[in-house]
PDB file of C-alpha atoms in Angstrom:
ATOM      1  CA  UNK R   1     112.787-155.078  86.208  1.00 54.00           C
ATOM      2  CA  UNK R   2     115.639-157.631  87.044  1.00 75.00           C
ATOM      3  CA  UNK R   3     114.464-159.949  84.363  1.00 92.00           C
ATOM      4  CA  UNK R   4     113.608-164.024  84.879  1.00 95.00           C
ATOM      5  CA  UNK R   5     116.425-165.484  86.630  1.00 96.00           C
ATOM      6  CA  UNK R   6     116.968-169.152  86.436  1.00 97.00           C
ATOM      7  CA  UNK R   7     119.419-171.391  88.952  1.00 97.00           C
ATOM      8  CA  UNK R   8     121.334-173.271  88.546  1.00 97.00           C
ATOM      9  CA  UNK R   9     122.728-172.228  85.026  1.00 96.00           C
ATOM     10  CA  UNK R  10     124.448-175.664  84.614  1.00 96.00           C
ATOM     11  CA  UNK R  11     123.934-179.402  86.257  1.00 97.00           C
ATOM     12  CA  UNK R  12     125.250-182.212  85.372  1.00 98.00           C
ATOM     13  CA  UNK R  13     123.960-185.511  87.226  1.00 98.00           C
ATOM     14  CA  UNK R  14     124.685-188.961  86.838  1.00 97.00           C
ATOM     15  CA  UNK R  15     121.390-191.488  85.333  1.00 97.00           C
ATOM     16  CA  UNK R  16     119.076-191.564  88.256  1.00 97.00           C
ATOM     17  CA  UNK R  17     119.237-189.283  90.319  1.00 98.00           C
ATOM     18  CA  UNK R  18     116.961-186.391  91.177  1.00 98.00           C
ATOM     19  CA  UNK R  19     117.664-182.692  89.962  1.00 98.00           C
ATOM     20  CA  UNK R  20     115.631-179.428  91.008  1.00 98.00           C
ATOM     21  CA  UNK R  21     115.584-176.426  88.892  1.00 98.00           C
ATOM     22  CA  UNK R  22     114.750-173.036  89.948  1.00 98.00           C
ATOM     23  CA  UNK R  23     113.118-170.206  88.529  1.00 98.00           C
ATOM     24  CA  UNK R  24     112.521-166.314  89.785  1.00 97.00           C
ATOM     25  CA  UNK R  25     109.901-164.438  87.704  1.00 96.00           C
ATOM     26  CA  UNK R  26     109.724-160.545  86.928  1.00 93.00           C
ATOM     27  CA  UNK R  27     108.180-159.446  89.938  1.00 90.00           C
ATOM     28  CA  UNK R  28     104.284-159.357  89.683  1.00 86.00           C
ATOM     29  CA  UNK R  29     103.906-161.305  86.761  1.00 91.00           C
ATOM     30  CA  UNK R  30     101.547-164.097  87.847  1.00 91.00           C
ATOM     31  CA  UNK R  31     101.921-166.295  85.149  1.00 92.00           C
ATOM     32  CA  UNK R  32     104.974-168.690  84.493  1.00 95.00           C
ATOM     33  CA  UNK R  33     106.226-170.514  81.622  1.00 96.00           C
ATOM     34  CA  UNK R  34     108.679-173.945  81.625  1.00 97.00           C
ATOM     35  CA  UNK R  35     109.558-174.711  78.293  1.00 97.00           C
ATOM     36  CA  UNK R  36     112.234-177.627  77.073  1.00 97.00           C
ATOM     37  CA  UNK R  37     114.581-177.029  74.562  1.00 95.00           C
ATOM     38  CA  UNK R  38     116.873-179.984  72.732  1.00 94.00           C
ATOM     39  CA  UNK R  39     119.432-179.483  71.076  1.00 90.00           C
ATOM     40  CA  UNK R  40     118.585-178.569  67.500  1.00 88.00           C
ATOM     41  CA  UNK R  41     115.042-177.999  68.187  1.00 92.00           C
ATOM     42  CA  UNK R  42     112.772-174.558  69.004  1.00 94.00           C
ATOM     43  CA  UNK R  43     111.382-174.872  72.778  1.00 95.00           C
ATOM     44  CA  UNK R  44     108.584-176.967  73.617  1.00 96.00           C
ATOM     45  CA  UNK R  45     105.747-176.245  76.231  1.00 95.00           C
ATOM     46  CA  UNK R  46     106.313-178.239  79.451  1.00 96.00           C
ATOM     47  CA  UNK R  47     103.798-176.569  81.772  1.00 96.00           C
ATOM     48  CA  UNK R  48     101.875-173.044  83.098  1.00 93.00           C
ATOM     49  CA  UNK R  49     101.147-171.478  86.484  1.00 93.00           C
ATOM     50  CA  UNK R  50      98.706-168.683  86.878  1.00 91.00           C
ATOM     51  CA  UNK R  51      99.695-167.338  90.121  1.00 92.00           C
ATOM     52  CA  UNK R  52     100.007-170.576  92.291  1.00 93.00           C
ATOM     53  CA  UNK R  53      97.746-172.375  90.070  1.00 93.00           C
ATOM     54  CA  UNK R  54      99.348-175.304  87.891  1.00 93.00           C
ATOM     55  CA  UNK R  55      97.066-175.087  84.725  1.00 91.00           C
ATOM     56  CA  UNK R  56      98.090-176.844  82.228  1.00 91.00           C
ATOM     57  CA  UNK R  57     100.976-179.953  81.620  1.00 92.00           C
ATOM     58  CA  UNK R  58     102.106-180.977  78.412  1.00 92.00           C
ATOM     59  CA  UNK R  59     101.863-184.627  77.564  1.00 89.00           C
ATOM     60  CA  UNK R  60     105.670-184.153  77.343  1.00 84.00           C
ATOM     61  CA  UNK R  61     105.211-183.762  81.310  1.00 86.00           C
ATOM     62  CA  UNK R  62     105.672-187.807  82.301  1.00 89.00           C
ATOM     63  CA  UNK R  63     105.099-188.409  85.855  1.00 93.00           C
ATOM     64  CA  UNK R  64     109.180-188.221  86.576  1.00 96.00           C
ATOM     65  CA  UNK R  65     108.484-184.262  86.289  1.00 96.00           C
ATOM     66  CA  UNK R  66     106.786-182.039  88.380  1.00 96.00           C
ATOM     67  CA  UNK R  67     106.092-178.537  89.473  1.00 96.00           C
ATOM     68  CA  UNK R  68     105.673-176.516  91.852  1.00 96.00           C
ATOM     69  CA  UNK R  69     104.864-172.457  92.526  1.00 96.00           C
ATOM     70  CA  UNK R  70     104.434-172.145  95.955  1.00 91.00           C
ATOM     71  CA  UNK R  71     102.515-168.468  96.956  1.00 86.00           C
ATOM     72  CA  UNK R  72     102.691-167.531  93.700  1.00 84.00           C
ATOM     73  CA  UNK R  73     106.107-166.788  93.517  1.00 90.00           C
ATOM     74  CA  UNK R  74     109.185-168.394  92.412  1.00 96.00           C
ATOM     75  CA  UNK R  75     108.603-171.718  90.970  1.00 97.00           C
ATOM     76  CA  UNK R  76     110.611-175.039  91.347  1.00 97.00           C
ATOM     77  CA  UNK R  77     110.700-178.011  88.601  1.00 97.00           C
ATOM     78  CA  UNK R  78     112.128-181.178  89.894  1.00 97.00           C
ATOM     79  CA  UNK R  79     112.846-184.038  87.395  1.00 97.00           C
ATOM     80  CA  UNK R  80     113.208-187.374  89.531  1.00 97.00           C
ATOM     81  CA  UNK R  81     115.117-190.610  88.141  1.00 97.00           C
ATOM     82  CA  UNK R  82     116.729-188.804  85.576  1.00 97.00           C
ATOM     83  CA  UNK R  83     117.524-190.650  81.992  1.00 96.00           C
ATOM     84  CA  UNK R  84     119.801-189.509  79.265  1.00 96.00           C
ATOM     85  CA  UNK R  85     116.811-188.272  77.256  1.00 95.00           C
ATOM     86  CA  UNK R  86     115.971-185.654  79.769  1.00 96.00           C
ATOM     87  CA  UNK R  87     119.537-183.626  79.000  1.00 97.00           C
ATOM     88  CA  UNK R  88     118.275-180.345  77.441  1.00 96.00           C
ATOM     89  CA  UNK R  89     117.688-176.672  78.179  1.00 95.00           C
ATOM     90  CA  UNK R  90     115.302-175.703  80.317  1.00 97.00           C
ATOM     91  CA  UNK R  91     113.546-172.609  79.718  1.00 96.00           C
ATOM     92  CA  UNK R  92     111.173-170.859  82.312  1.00 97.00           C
ATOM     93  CA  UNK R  93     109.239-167.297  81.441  1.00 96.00           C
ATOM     94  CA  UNK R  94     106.739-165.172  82.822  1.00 95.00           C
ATOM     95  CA  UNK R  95     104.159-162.570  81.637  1.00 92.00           C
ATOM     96  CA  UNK R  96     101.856-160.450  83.332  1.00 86.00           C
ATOM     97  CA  UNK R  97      98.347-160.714  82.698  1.00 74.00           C
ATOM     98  CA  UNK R  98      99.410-160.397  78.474  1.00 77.00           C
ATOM     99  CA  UNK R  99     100.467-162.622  75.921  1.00 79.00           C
ATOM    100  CA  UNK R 100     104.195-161.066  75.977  1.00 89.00           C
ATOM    101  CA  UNK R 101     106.347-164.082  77.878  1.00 93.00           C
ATOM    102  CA  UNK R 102     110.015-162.650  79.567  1.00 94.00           C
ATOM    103  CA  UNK R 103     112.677-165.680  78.987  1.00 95.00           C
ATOM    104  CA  UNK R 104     115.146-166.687  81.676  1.00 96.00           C
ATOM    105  CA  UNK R 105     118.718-167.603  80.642  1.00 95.00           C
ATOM    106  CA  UNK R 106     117.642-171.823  81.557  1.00 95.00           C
ATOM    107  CA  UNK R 107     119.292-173.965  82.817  1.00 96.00           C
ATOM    108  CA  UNK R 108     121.138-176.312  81.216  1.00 96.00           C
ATOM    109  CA  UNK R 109     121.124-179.924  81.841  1.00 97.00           C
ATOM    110  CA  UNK R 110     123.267-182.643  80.953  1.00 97.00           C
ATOM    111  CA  UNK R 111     122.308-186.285  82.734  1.00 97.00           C
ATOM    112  CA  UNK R 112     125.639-188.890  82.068  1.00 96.00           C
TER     113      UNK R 112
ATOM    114  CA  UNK U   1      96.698-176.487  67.927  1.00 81.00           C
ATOM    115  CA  UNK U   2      99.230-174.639  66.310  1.00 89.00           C
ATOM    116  CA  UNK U   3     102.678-175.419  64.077  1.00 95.00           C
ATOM    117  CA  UNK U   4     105.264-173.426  62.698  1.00 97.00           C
ATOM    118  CA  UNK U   5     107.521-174.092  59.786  1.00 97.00           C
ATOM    119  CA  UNK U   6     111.060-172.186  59.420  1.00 97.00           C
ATOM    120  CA  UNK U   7     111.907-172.691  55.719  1.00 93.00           C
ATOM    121  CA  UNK U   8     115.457-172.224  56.220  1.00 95.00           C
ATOM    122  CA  UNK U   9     117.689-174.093  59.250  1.00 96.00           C
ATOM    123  CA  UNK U  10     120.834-172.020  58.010  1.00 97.00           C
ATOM    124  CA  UNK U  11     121.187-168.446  56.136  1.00 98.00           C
ATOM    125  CA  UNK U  12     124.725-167.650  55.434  1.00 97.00           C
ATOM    126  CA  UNK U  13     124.953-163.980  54.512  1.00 97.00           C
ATOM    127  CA  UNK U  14     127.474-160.835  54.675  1.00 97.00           C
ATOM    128  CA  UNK U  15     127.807-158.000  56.552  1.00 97.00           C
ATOM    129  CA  UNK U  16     125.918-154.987  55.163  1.00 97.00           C
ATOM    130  CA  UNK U  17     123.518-157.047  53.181  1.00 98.00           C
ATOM    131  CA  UNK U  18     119.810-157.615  53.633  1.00 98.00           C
ATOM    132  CA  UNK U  19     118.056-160.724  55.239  1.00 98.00           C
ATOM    133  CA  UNK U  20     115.372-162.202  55.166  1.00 98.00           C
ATOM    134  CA  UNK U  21     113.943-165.213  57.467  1.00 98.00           C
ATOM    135  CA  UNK U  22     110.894-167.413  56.840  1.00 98.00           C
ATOM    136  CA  UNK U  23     108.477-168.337  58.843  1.00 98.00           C
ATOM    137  CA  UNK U  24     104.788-169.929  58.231  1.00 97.00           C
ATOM    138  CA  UNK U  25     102.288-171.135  60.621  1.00 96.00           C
ATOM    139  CA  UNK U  26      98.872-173.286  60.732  1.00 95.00           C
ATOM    140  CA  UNK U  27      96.631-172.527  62.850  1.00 90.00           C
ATOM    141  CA  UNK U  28      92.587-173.114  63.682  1.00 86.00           C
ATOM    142  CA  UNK U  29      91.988-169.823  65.652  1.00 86.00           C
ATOM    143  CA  UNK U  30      93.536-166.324  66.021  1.00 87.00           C
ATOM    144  CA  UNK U  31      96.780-166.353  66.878  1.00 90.00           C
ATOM    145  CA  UNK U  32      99.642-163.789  68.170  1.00 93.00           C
ATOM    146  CA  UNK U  33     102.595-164.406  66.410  1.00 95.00           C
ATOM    147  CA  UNK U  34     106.389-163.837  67.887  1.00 96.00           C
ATOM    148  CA  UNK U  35     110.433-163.461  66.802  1.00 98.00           C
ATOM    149  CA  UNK U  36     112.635-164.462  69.295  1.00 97.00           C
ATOM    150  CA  UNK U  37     116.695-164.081  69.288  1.00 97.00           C
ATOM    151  CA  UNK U  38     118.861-166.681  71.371  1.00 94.00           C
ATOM    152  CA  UNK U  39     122.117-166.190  71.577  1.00 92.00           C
ATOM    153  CA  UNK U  40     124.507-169.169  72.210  1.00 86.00           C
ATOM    154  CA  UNK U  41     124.152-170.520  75.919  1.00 80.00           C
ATOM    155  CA  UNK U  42     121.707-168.045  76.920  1.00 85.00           C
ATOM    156  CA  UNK U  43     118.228-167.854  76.918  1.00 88.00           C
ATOM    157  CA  UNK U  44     115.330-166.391  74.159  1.00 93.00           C
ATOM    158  CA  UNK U  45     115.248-162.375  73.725  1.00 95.00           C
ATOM    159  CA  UNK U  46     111.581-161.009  72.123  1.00 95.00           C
ATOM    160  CA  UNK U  47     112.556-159.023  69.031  1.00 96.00           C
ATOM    161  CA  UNK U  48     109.031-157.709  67.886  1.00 96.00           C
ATOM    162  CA  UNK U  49     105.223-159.445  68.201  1.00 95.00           C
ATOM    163  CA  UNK U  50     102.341-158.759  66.012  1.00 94.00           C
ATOM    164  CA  UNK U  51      99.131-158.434  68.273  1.00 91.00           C
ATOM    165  CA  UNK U  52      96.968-156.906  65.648  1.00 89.00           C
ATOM    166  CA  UNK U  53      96.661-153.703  63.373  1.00 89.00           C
ATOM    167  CA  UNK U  54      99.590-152.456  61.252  1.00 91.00           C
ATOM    168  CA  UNK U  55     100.621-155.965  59.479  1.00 91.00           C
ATOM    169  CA  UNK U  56     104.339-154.356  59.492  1.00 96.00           C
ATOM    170  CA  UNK U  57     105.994-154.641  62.978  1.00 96.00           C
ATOM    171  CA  UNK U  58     109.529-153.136  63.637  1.00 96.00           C
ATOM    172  CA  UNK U  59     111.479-154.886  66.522  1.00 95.00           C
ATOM    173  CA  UNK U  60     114.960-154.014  68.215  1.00 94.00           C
ATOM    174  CA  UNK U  61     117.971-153.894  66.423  1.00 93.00           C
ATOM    175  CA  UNK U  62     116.587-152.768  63.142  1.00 96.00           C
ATOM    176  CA  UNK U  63     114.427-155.563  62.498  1.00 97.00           C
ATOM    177  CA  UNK U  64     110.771-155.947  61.066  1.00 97.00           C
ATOM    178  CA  UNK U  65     108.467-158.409  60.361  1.00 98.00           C
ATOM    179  CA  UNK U  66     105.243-158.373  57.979  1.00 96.00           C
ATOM    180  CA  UNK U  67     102.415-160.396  58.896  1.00 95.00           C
ATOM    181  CA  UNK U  68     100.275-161.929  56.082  1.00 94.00           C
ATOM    182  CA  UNK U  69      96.889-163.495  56.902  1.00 92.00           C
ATOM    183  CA  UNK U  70      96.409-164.861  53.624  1.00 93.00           C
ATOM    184  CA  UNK U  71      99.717-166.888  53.235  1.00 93.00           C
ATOM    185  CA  UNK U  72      99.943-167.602  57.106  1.00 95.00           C
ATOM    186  CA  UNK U  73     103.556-166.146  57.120  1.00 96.00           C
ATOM    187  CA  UNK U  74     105.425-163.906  59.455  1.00 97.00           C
ATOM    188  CA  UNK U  75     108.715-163.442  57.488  1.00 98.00           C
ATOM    189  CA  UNK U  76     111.683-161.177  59.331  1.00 98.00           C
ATOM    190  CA  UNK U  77     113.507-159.141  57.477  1.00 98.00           C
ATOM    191  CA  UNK U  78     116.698-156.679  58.018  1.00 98.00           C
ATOM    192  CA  UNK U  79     117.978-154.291  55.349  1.00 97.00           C
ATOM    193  CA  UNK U  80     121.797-154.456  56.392  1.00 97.00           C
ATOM    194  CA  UNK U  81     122.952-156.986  58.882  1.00 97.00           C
ATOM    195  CA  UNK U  82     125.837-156.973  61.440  1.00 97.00           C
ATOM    196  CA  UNK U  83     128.214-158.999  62.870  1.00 96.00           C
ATOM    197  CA  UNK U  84     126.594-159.145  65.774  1.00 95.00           C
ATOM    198  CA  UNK U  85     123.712-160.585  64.483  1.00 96.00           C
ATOM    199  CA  UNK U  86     124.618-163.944  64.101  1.00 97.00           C
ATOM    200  CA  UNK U  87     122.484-165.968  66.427  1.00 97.00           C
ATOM    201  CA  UNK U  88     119.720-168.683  66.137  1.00 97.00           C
ATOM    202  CA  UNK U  89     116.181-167.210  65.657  1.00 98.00           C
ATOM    203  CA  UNK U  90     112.967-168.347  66.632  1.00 98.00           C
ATOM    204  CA  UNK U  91     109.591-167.745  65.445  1.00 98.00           C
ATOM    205  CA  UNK U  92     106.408-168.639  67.319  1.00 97.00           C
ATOM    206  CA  UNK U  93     102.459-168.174  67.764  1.00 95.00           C
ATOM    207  CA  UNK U  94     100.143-168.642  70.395  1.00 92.00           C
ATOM    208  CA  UNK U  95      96.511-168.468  70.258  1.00 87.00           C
ATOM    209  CA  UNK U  96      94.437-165.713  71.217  1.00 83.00           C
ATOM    210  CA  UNK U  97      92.104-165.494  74.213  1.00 72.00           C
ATOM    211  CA  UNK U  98      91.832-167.913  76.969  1.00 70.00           C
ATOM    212  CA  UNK U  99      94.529-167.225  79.495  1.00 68.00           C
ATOM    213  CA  UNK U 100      97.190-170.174  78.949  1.00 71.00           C
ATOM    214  CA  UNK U 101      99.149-167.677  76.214  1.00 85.00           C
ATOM    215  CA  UNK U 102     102.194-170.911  75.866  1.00 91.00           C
ATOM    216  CA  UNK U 103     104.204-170.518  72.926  1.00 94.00           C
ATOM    217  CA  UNK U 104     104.645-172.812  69.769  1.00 95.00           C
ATOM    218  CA  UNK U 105     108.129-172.501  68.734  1.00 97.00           C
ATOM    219  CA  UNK U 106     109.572-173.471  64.655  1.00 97.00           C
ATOM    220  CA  UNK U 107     113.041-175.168  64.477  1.00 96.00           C
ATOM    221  CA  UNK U 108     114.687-172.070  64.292  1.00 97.00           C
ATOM    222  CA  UNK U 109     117.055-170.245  61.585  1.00 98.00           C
ATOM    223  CA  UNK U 110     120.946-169.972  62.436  1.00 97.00           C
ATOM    224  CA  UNK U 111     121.674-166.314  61.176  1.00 97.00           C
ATOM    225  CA  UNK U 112     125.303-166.429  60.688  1.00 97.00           C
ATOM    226  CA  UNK U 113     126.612-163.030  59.174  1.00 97.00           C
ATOM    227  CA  UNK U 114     130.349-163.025  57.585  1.00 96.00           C
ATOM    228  CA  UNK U 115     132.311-160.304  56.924  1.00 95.00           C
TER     229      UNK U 115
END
């Protein structure tokens, strides 16, 4: 296994702009993970894909966020209009069909 | 739902000496419960889980973890820390069955070990 990988490690944006965040699973794991993590604070659930399948959102999700997993694949999260309050980690992970989740190394995001 | 509560934000120890890390939970159904290890600017590592049977897990890197049903704790313990251990740790549940397995993390406990 080559692990989660997560791209880009680091973006910095100005207020307002869009950002897109990208995230490789272990291959054949067919469920994904985004998690958010501020600074001072354990992660907290964004969102969950079961194969291409979006499943759940977190209320956390507003409408400037969303989602993707096209084929089942990688998976893309895209934060439009970005604000100051979105700067924080963001965690993705997969698992196969367990309750075991694989952690990528996130990406890091800091919106000026 | 599910919540976690790390007792501790900071445990300042020494090299060679034991640790232990706290770590309840409240939950309304079966849950799987989870230590995780981040190391600065990088992402979560899984150090044990507790599924079910044996309430004593043992992890990587010489850690273990008891699980009591009774007090709704999951403490972590080492007998003899390194250096290397310093890092921010993470406990977590998630419930059992269904297929949505996400994770409720605590605050986490910054392990710093001095020599």
């Amino acid at each position: 296994d080559t692990g989660v990988s997560q791209n880009p490690r680091h973006k910095i944006t100005k207020r307002g702009q869009n950002v897109t965040f990208r995230c490789d699973p272990i291959s054949e794991h067919n469920r994904l993970y985004w998690y958010r993590q501020t600074l001072g604070q354990g992660p907290e659930f964004l969102t969950y894909f079961q194969n291409e399948a979006q499943l759940e959102k977190s209320r956390l999700l507003s409408d400037r966020f969303s989602a993707e997993r096209p084929k089942g694949s990688f998976s893309t999260l895209e934060i439009q209009r970005t604000e100051q309050g979105d700067s924080a980690m963001y965690l993705c992970a997969s698992s196969f069909p367990s309750e075991t989740q694989y952690f990528g190394p996130g990406t890091r995001l800091l919106v000026l | 739902a599910q919540s976690v509560t790390q007792l501790d934000s900071q445990v300042p120890v020494f090299e060679e000496a034991p640790v232990e890390l706290r770590c309840n939970y409240s939950s309304s159904v079966s849950v799987y419960l989870f230590w995780y290890v981040q190391y600065p600017n990088q992402g979560l590592q899984l150090l044990l889980k507790y599924l079910s049977g044996s309430t004593l897990v043992k992890g990587i890197n010489g850690f273990e973890a008891e699980f009591n049903k009774s007090q709704t704790s999951f403490h972590l313990r080492k007998p003899s820390v390194h250096i290397s251990d310093t890092a921010e740790y993470f406990c977590a549940v998630s419930g059992r069955g269904g297929s949505n397995y996400k994770l409720t993390f605590g605050k986490g406990t910054l392990l710093t070990v001095n020599p």
